[in-house]
Coordinates of C-alpha atoms in Angstrom, one line a residue:
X1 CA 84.9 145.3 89.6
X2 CA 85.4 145.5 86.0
X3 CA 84.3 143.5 83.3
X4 CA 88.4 143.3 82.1
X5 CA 89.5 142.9 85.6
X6 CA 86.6 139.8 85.9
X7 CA 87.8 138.5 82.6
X8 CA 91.4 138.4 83.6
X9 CA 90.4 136.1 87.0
X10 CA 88.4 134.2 84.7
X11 CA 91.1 133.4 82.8
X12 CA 93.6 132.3 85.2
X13 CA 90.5 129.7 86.7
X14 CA 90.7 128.7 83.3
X15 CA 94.3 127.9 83.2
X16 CA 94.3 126.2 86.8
X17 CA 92.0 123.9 84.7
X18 CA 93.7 123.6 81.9
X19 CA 96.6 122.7 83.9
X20 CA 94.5 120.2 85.9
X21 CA 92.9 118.3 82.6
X22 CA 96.4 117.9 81.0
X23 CA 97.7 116.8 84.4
X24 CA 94.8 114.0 83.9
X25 CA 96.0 113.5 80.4
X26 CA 99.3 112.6 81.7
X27 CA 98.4 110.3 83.9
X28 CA 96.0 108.4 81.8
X29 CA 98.2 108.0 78.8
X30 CA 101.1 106.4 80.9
X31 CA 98.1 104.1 82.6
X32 CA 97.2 103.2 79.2
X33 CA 100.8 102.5 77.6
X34 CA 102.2 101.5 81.3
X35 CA 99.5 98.0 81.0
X36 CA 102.3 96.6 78.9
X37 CA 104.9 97.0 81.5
X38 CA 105.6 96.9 85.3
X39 CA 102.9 98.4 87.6
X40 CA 106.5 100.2 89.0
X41 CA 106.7 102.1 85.6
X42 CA 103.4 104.2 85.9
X43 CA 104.2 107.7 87.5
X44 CA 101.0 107.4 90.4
X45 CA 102.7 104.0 91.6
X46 CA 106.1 104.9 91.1
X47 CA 105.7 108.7 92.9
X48 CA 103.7 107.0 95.4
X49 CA 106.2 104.0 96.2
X50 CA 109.3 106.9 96.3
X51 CA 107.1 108.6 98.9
X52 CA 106.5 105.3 101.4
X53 CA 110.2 104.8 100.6
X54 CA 111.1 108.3 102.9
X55 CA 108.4 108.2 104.9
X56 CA 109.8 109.0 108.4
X57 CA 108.5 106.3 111.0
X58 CA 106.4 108.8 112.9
X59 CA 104.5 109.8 109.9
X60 CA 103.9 105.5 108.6
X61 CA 102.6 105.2 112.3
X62 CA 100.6 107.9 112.3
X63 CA 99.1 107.1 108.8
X64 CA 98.1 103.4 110.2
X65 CA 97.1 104.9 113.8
X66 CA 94.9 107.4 111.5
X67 CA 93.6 105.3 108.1
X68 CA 94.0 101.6 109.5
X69 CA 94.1 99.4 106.4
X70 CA 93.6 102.4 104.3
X71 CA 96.2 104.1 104.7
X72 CA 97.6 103.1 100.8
X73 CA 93.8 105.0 100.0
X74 CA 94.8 107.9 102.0
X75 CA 98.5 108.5 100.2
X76 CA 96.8 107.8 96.5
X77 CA 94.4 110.5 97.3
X78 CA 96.9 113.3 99.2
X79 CA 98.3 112.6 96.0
X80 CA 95.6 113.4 94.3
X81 CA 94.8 116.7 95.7
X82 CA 99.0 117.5 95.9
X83 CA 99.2 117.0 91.4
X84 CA 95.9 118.7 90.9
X85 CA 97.3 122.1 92.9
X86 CA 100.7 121.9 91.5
X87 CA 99.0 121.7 87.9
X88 CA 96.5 124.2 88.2
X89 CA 99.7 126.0 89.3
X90 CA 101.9 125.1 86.2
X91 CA 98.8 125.8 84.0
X92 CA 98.7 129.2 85.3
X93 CA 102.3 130.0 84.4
X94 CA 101.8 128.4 81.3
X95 CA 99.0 131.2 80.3
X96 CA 101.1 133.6 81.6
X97 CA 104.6 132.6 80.0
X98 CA 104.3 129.3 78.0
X99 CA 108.2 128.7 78.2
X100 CA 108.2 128.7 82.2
X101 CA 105.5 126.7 82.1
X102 CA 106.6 124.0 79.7
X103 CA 109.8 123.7 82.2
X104 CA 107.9 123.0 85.0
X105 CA 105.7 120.5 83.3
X106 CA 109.3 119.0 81.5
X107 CA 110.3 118.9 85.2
X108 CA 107.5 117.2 86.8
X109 CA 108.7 114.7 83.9
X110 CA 111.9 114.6 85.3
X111 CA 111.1 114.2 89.0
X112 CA 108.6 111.0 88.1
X113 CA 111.4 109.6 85.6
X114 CA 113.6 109.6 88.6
X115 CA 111.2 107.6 90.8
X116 CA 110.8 105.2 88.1
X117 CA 113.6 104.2 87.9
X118 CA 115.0 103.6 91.3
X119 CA 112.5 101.1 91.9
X120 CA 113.7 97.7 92.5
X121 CA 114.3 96.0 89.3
X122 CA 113.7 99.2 87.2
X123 CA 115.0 99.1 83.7
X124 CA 115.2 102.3 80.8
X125 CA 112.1 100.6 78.9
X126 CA 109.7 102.0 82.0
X127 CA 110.6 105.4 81.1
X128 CA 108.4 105.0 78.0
X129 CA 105.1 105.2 79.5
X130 CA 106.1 108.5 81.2
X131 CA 108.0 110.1 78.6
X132 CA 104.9 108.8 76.3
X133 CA 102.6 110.7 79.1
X134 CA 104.4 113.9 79.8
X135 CA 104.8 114.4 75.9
X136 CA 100.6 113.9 75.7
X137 CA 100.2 116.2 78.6
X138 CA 102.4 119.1 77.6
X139 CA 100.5 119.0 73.9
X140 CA 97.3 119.2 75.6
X141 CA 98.6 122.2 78.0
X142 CA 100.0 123.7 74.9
X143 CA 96.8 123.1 73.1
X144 CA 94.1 124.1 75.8
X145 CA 96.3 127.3 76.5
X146 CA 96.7 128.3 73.1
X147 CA 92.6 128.0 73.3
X148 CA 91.8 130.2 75.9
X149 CA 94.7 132.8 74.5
X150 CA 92.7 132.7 71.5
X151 CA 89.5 133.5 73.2
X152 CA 91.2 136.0 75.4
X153 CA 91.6 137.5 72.3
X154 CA 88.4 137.6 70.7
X155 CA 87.0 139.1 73.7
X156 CA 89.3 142.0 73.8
X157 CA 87.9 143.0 70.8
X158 CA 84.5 142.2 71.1
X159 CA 84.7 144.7 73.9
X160 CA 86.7 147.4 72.1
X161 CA 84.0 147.4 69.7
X162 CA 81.3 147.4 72.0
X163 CA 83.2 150.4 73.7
X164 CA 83.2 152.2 70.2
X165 CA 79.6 151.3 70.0
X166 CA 78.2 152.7 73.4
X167 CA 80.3 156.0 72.7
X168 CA 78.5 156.7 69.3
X169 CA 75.5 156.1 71.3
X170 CA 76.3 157.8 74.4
X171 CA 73.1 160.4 74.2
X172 CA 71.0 157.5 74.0
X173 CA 71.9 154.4 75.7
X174 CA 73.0 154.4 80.0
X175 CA 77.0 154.5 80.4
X176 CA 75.9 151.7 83.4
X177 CA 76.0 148.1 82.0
X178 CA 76.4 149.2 78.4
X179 CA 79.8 147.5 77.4
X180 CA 78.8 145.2 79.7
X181 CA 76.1 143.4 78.2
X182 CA 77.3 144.1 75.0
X183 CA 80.6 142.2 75.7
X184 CA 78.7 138.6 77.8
X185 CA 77.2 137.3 74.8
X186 CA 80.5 137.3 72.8
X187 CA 82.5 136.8 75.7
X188 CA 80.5 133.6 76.5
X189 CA 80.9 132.8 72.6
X190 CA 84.7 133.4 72.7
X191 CA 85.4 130.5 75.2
X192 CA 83.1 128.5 73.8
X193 CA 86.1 126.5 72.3
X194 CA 88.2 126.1 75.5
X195 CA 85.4 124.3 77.2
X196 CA 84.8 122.2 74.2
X197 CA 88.8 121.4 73.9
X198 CA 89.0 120.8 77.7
X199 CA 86.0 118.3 78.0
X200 CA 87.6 116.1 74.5
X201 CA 90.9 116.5 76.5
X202 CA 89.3 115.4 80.1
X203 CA 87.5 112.6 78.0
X204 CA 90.1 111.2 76.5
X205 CA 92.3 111.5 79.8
X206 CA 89.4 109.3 82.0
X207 CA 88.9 106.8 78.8
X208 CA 92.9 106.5 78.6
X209 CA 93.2 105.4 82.3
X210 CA 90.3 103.4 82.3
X211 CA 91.9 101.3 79.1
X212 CA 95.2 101.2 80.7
X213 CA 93.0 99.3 83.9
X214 CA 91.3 97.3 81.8
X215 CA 94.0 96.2 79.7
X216 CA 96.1 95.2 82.4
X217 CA 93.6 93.4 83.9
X218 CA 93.1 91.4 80.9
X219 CA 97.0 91.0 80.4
X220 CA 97.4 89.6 84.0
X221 CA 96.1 85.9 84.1
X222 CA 97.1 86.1 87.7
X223 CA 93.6 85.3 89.2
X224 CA 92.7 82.0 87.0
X225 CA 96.4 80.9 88.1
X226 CA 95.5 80.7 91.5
X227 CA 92.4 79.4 91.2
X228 CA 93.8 76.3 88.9
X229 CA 96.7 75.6 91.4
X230 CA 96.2 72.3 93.3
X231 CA 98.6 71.3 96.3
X232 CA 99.5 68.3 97.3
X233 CA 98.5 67.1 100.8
X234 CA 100.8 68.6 103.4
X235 CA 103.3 65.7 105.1
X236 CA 102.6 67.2 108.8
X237 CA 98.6 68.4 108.6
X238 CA 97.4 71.2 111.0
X239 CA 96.8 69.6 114.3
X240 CA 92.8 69.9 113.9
X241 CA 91.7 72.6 116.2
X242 CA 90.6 71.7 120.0
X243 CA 86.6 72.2 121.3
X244 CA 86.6 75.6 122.7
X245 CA 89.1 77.6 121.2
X246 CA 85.9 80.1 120.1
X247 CA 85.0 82.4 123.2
X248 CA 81.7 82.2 124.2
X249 CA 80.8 86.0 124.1
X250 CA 79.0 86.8 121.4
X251 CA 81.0 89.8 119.0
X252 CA 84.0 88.4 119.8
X253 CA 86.2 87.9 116.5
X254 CA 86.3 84.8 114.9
X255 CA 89.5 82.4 115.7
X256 CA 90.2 81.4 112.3
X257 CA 90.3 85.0 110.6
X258 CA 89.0 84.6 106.7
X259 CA 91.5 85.7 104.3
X260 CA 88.8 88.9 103.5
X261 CA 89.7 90.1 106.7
X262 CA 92.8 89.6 107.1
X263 CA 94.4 93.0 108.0
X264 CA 97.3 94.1 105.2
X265 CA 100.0 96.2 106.4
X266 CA 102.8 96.9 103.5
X267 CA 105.0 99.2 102.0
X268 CA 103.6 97.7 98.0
X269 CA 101.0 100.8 96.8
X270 CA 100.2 98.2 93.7
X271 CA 100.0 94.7 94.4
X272 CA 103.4 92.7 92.6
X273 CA 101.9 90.1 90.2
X274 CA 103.7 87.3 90.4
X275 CA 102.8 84.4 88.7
X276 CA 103.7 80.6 90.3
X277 CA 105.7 79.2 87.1
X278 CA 108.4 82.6 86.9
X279 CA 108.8 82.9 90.3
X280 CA 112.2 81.8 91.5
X281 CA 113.9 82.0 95.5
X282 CA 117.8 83.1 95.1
X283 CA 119.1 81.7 98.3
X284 CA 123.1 83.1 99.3
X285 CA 125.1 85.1 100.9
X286 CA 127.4 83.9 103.5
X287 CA 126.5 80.2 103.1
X288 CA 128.4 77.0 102.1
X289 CA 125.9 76.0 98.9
X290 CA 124.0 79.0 96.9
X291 CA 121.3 77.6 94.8
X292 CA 117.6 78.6 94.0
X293 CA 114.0 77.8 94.1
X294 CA 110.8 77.4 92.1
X295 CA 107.4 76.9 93.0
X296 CA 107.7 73.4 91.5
X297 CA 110.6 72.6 93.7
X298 CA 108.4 73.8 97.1
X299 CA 105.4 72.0 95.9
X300 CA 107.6 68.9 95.7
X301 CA 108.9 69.2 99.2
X302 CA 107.2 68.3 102.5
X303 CA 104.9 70.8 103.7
X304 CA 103.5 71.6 106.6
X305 CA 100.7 73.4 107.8
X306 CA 100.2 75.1 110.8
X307 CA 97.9 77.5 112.8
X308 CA 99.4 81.1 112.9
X309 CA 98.2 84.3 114.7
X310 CA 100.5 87.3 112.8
X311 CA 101.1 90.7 114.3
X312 CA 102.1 93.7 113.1
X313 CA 104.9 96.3 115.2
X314 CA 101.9 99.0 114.1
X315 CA 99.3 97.8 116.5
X316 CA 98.2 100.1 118.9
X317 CA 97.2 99.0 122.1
X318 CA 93.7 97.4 121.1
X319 CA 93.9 97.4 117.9
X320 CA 93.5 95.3 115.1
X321 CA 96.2 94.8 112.8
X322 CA 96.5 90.6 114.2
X323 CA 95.1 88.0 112.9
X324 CA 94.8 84.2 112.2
X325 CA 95.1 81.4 109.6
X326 CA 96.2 78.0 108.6
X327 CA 99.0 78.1 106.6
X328 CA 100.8 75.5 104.6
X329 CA 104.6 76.1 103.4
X330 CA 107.6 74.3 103.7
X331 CA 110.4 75.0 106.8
X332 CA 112.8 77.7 106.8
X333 CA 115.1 75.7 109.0
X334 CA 115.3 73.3 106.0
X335 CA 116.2 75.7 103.3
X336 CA 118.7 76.6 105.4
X337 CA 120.3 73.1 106.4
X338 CA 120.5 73.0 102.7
X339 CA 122.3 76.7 102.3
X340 CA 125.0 75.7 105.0
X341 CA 125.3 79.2 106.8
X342 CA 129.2 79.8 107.4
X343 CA 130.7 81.1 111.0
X344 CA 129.0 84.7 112.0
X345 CA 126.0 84.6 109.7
X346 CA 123.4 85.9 112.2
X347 CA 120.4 87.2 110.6
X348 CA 118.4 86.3 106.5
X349 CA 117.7 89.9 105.1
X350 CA 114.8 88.8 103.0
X351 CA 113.7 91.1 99.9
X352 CA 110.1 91.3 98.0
X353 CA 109.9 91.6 94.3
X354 CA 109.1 94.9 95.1
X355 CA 112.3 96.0 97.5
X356 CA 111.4 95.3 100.8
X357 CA 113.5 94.0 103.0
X358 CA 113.1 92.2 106.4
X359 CA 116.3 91.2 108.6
X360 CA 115.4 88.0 111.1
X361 CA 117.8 86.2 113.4
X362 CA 119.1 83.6 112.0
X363 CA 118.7 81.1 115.2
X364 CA 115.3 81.5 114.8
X365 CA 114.6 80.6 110.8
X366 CA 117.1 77.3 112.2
X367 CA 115.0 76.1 115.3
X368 CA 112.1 74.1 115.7
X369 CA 109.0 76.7 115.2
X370 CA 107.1 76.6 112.2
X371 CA 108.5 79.1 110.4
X372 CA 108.1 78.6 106.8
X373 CA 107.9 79.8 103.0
X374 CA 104.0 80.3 102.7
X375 CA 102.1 79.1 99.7
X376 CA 98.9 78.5 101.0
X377 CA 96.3 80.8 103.5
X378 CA 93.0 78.8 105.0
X379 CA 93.2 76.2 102.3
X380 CA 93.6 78.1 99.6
X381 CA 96.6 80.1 97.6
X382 CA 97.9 82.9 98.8
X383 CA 95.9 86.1 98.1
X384 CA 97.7 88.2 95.5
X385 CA 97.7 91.1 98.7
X386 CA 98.6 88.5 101.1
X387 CA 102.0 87.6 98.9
X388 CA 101.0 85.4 96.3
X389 CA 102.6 83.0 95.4
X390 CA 105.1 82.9 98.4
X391 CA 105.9 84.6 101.3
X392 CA 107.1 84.0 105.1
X393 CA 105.5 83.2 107.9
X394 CA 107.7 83.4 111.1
X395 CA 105.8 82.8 114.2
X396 CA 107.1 85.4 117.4
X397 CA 108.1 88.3 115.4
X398 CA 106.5 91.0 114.1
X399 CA 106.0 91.3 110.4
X400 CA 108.2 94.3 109.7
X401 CA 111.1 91.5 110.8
X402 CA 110.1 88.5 109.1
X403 CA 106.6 88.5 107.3
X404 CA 108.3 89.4 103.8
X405 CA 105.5 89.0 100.8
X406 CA 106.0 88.4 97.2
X407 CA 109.9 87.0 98.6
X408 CA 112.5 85.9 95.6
X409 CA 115.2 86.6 97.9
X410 CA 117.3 85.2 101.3
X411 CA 120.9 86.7 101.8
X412 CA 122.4 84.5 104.7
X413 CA 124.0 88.1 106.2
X414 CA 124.8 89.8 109.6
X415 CA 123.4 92.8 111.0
X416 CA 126.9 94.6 111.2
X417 CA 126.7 94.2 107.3
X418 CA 122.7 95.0 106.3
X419 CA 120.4 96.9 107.0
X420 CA 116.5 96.1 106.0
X421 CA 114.0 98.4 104.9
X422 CA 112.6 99.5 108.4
X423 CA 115.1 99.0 110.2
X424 CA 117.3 101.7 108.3
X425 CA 114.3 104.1 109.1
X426 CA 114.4 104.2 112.9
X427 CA 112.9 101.1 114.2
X428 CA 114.2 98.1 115.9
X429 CA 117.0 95.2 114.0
X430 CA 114.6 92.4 115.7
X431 CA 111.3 92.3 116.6
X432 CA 109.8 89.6 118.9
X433 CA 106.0 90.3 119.6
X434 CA 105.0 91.2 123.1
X435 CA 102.5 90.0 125.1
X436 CA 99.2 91.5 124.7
X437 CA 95.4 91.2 125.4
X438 CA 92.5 93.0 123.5
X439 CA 89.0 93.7 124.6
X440 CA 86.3 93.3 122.0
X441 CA 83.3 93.1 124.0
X442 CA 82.0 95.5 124.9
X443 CA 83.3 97.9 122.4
X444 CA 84.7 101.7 123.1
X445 CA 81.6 103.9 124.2
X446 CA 79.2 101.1 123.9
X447 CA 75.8 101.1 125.4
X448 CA 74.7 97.9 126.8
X449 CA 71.8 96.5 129.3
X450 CA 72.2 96.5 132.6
X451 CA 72.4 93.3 134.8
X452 CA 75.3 90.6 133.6
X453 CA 77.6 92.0 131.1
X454 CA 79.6 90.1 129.2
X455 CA 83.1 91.3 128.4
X456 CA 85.5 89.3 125.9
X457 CA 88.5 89.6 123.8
X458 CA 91.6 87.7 122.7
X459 CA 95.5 87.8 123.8
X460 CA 98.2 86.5 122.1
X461 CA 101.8 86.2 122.8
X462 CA 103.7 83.8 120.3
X463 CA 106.1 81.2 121.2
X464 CA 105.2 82.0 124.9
X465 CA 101.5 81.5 125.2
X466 CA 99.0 82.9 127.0
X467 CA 98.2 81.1 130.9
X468 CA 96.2 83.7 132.3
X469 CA 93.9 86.9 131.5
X470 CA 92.6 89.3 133.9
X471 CA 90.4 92.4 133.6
X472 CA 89.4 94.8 136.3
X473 CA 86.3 97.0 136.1
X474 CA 86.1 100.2 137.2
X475 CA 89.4 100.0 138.8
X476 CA 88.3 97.3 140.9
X477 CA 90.6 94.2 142.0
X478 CA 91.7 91.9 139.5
X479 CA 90.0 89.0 138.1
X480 CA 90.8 86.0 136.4
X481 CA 88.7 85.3 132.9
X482 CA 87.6 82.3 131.7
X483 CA 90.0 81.2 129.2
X484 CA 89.2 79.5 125.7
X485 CA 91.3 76.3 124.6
X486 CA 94.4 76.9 123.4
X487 CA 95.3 75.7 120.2
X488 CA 99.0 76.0 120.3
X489 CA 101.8 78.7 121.8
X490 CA 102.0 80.7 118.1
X491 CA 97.8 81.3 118.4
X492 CA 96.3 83.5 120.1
X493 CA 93.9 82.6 122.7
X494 CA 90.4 83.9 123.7
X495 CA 88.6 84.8 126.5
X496 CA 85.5 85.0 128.3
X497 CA 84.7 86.8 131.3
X498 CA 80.8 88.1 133.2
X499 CA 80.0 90.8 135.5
X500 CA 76.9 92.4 137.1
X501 CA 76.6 96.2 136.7
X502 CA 74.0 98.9 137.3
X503 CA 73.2 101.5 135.1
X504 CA 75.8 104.5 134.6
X505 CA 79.2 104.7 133.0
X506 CA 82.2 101.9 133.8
X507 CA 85.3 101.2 132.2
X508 CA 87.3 97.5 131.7
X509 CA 90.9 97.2 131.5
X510 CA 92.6 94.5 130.5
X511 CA 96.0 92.4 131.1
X512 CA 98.1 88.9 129.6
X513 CA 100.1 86.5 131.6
X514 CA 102.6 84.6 129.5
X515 CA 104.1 81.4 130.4
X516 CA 107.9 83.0 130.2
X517 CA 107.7 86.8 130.6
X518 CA 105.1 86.7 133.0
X519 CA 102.6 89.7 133.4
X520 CA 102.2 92.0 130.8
X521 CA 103.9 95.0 131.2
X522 CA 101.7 98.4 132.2
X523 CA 103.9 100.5 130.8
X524 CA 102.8 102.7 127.9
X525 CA 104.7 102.9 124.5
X526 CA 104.2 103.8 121.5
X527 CA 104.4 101.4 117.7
X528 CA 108.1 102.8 117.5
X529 CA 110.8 101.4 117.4
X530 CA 109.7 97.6 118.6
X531 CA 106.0 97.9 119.1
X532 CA 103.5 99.4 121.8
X533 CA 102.8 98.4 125.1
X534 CA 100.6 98.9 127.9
X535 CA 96.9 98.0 129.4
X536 CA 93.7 98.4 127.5
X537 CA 91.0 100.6 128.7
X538 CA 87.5 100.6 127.2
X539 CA 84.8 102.8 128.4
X540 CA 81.2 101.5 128.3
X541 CA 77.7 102.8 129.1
X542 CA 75.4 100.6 131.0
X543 CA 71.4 101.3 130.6

């Protein structure tokens, strides 16, 4: 290989990183000048909300079968890797032929501009952190290219010279290595300047995004808000919680799940930041009275609190996205005596700060479960992740249906006339949970003594409740657990259960009884549309 053909690969690597570093520069400008305005406005959360926005249901289900809870994680860094290979491609073109590249870059612009502004509540002033970005980014590009043109440059005539050199010398120096050696050290000197342009560039990039961080954190007082809230004592208290609703086997999870690990399943890639005194309810739609809501007024109502197990349709069989807490709100069912739904209302499509939507019967929001307007999670505010500073809580359905965070809005609709967010992407118009039983104890490919095992787990199975558990080990007969207390139908219950096994491999499966549907169902199907289904088997080692 020659030294010219080794220089011209060089260069191109070169570009690919001068393409990636301006990338950076992009992104950290509109960080920095996007802390003054919506999260929405900054091109990572706006490209990556656009992209949850057309995510085809088998591809959300297999990202949360796949990531779990980090499945946001998993999109910002396929991101990640997707803008650094289309910019080392743009900065490639650029080198080659600046005005191609320059129109993919303005293009790039473009395509983020769009997603910008079709977010909900968008407005032209969020165009100025990436029009400020993609300006900062192309002058870089233009810069750093212009650099390594430059030194492209110097070395093609560092090594015509050296050329002239070793042919004056010909009977005296080795035609092997000559120009060569003679051309490294000014090569080396030559690009010299690109690397010192692209680390100020990639500098400046990482201190710009960084400040943008930091300068939104310091603009946000959302944090001190919650922690000075104070709410008054609820006018229907939590029943208190009977002896025995814990199971006795040691592993299995807690009843009361703490707010850390509480799992969070939503379509927000930056958390809204609401604050309690701006936030405001629009309540309308097909109703007799339209009026609104502010934190003030929900304070001043009568609360209740109330023991909840939550569920989301994205639970695989066994898995963990359920979980419990006290929650104190006031009643849907009076919001909506208040509204006055008119004749063929049948279903609230309620909408998040940040677009989503979530379309619940209306006869269930009006009877007599505890379905409420959240402010408060195991006696404290609401977690900014969890929906701070309101959202619903709707025991029996599953989240996609009623769970709505960060809500300022009910529409008193019918499904004829609305569609919500997932249910216009393939899944089901209403979503009651289904029965189901988990086991925790032992855990998949476990190794435990030998002698009495203990087996455990929880089932739930919302305004039904769970009357019976069984399990059946190594495809023996069925056999009733030991059930814990139950606290109330919405929970869900836990369970105990002992066996004697010898050493060697054995497998547990696991099914509910509920008090209306009866047995659960063996039948296997998958999150979509209306949630999975089927017995639990877990495969243990005994030693």
């Amino acid at each position: 290989m020659t030294h010219s053909t080794r220089g011209r690969r060089g260069s191109t690597v070169l570009a690919a990183l001068a393409g990636i570093i301006a990338a950076g520069l992009v992104l950290g400008v509109a960080e920095l000048v996007g802390a003054f305005f919506r999260a929405s406005a900054t091109p990572v959360i706006a490209m990556g909300s656009t992209f949850i926005d057309f995510t085809p249901s088998w591809m959300k289900d297999f990202a949360i079968e796949t990531f779990g809870t980090n499945d946001k994680l998993a999109l910002l860094v396929g991101m990640g890797v997707t803008i650094a290979l289309l910019a080392a491609v743009l900065g490639i073109v650029a080198y080659r032929r600046w005005v191609l590249g320059a129109a993919g870059v303005l293009l790039m612009g473009a395509i983020i501009l769009a997603a910008v502004l079709t977010r909900a509540g968008a407005s032209l002033p969020d165009m100025i952190p990436t029009v400020i970005g993609t300006a900062a980014g192309l002058l870089a590009l233009r810069w750093l290219i212009a650099r390594l043109h430059r030194a492209d440059a110097a070395t093609r005539t560092e090594s015509s010279a050296a050329a002239e050199a070793g042919a004056a010398h010909d009977d005296e120096l080795p035609r092997t290595g000559s120009t060569s050696s003679a051309a490294t050290p000014g090569h080396a000197t030559s690009r010299r300047g690109f690397f010192v342009a692209a680390g100020v560039t990639a500098v400046v990039a990482a201190a710009a995004a960084g400040g943008g961080r930091l300068l939104a954190g310091a603009r946000s007082n959302l944090a001190a808000a919650r922690d000075s809230l104070r709410f008054p004592a609820p006018a229907s208290p939590a029943p208190p919680l009977p002896d025995g609703v814990q199971s006795s086997v040691e592993g299995v999870t807690s009843f009361v799940t703490p707010n850390s690990d509480f799992y969070r399943i939503d379509t927000a890639l930056s958390v809204p930041q609401l604050s309690a005194e701006d936030w405001v309810l629009r309540v309308h739609g097909m109703v007799e009275e339209e009026f609104e809501l502010s934190f003030q007024d929900l304070l001043d109502a009568d609360l209740i609190e109330r023991h909840i197990t939550l569920t989301c349709v994205s639970n695989p069989v066994g898995g963990g996205l359920v979980g419990t807490a006290k929650w104190l709100g006031y009643p849907l069912r009076e919001v909506l005596a208040r509204a006055r739904p008119l004749a063929g209302a049948d279903m609230v499509l309620s909408t998040s700060s940040d677009g989503f939507s979530a379309s619940t019967p209306l006869p269930v929001l009006q009877d007599d479960r505890d379905a409420i307007l959240a402010v408060a999670m195991n006696d404290e505010p609401l977690p900014a992740e969890h929906g701070f500073p309101v959202r619903m809580v709707v025991p029996g359905l599953y989240g996609y249906v009623s769970a709505t965070k960060w809500v300022v809005d009910l529409e008193v609709t019918r499904f004829a006339d609305a569609k919500a967010y997932w249910s216009d992407r393939g899944w089901a118009e209403r979503g009651p949970i289904k029965t189901m039983t988990r086991v925790e104890v032992p855990k998949p490919f476990a190794s435990v003594d030998a002698g009495e095992v203990m087996i455990g787990g929880v089932a739930w199975s919302q305004q039904r409740g769970i009357t019976k558990v069984e399990v059946s080990v190594d495809d023996g007969d069925w056999e009733a657990v030991d059930l814990a207390a139950e606290a109330s139908v919405d929970t869900w219950r836990q369970w105990s259960h002992a066996v004697t096994l010898d050493a060697g491999l054995h497998t547990v499966r696991a099914r509910a009884t509920d008090a209306v549907d009866g047995v659960q169902t063996d039948e296997r199907a998958e999150t979509v549309p209306d949630g999975a289904s089927g017995w639990q088997l877990v495969q243990f080692t005994v030693a």
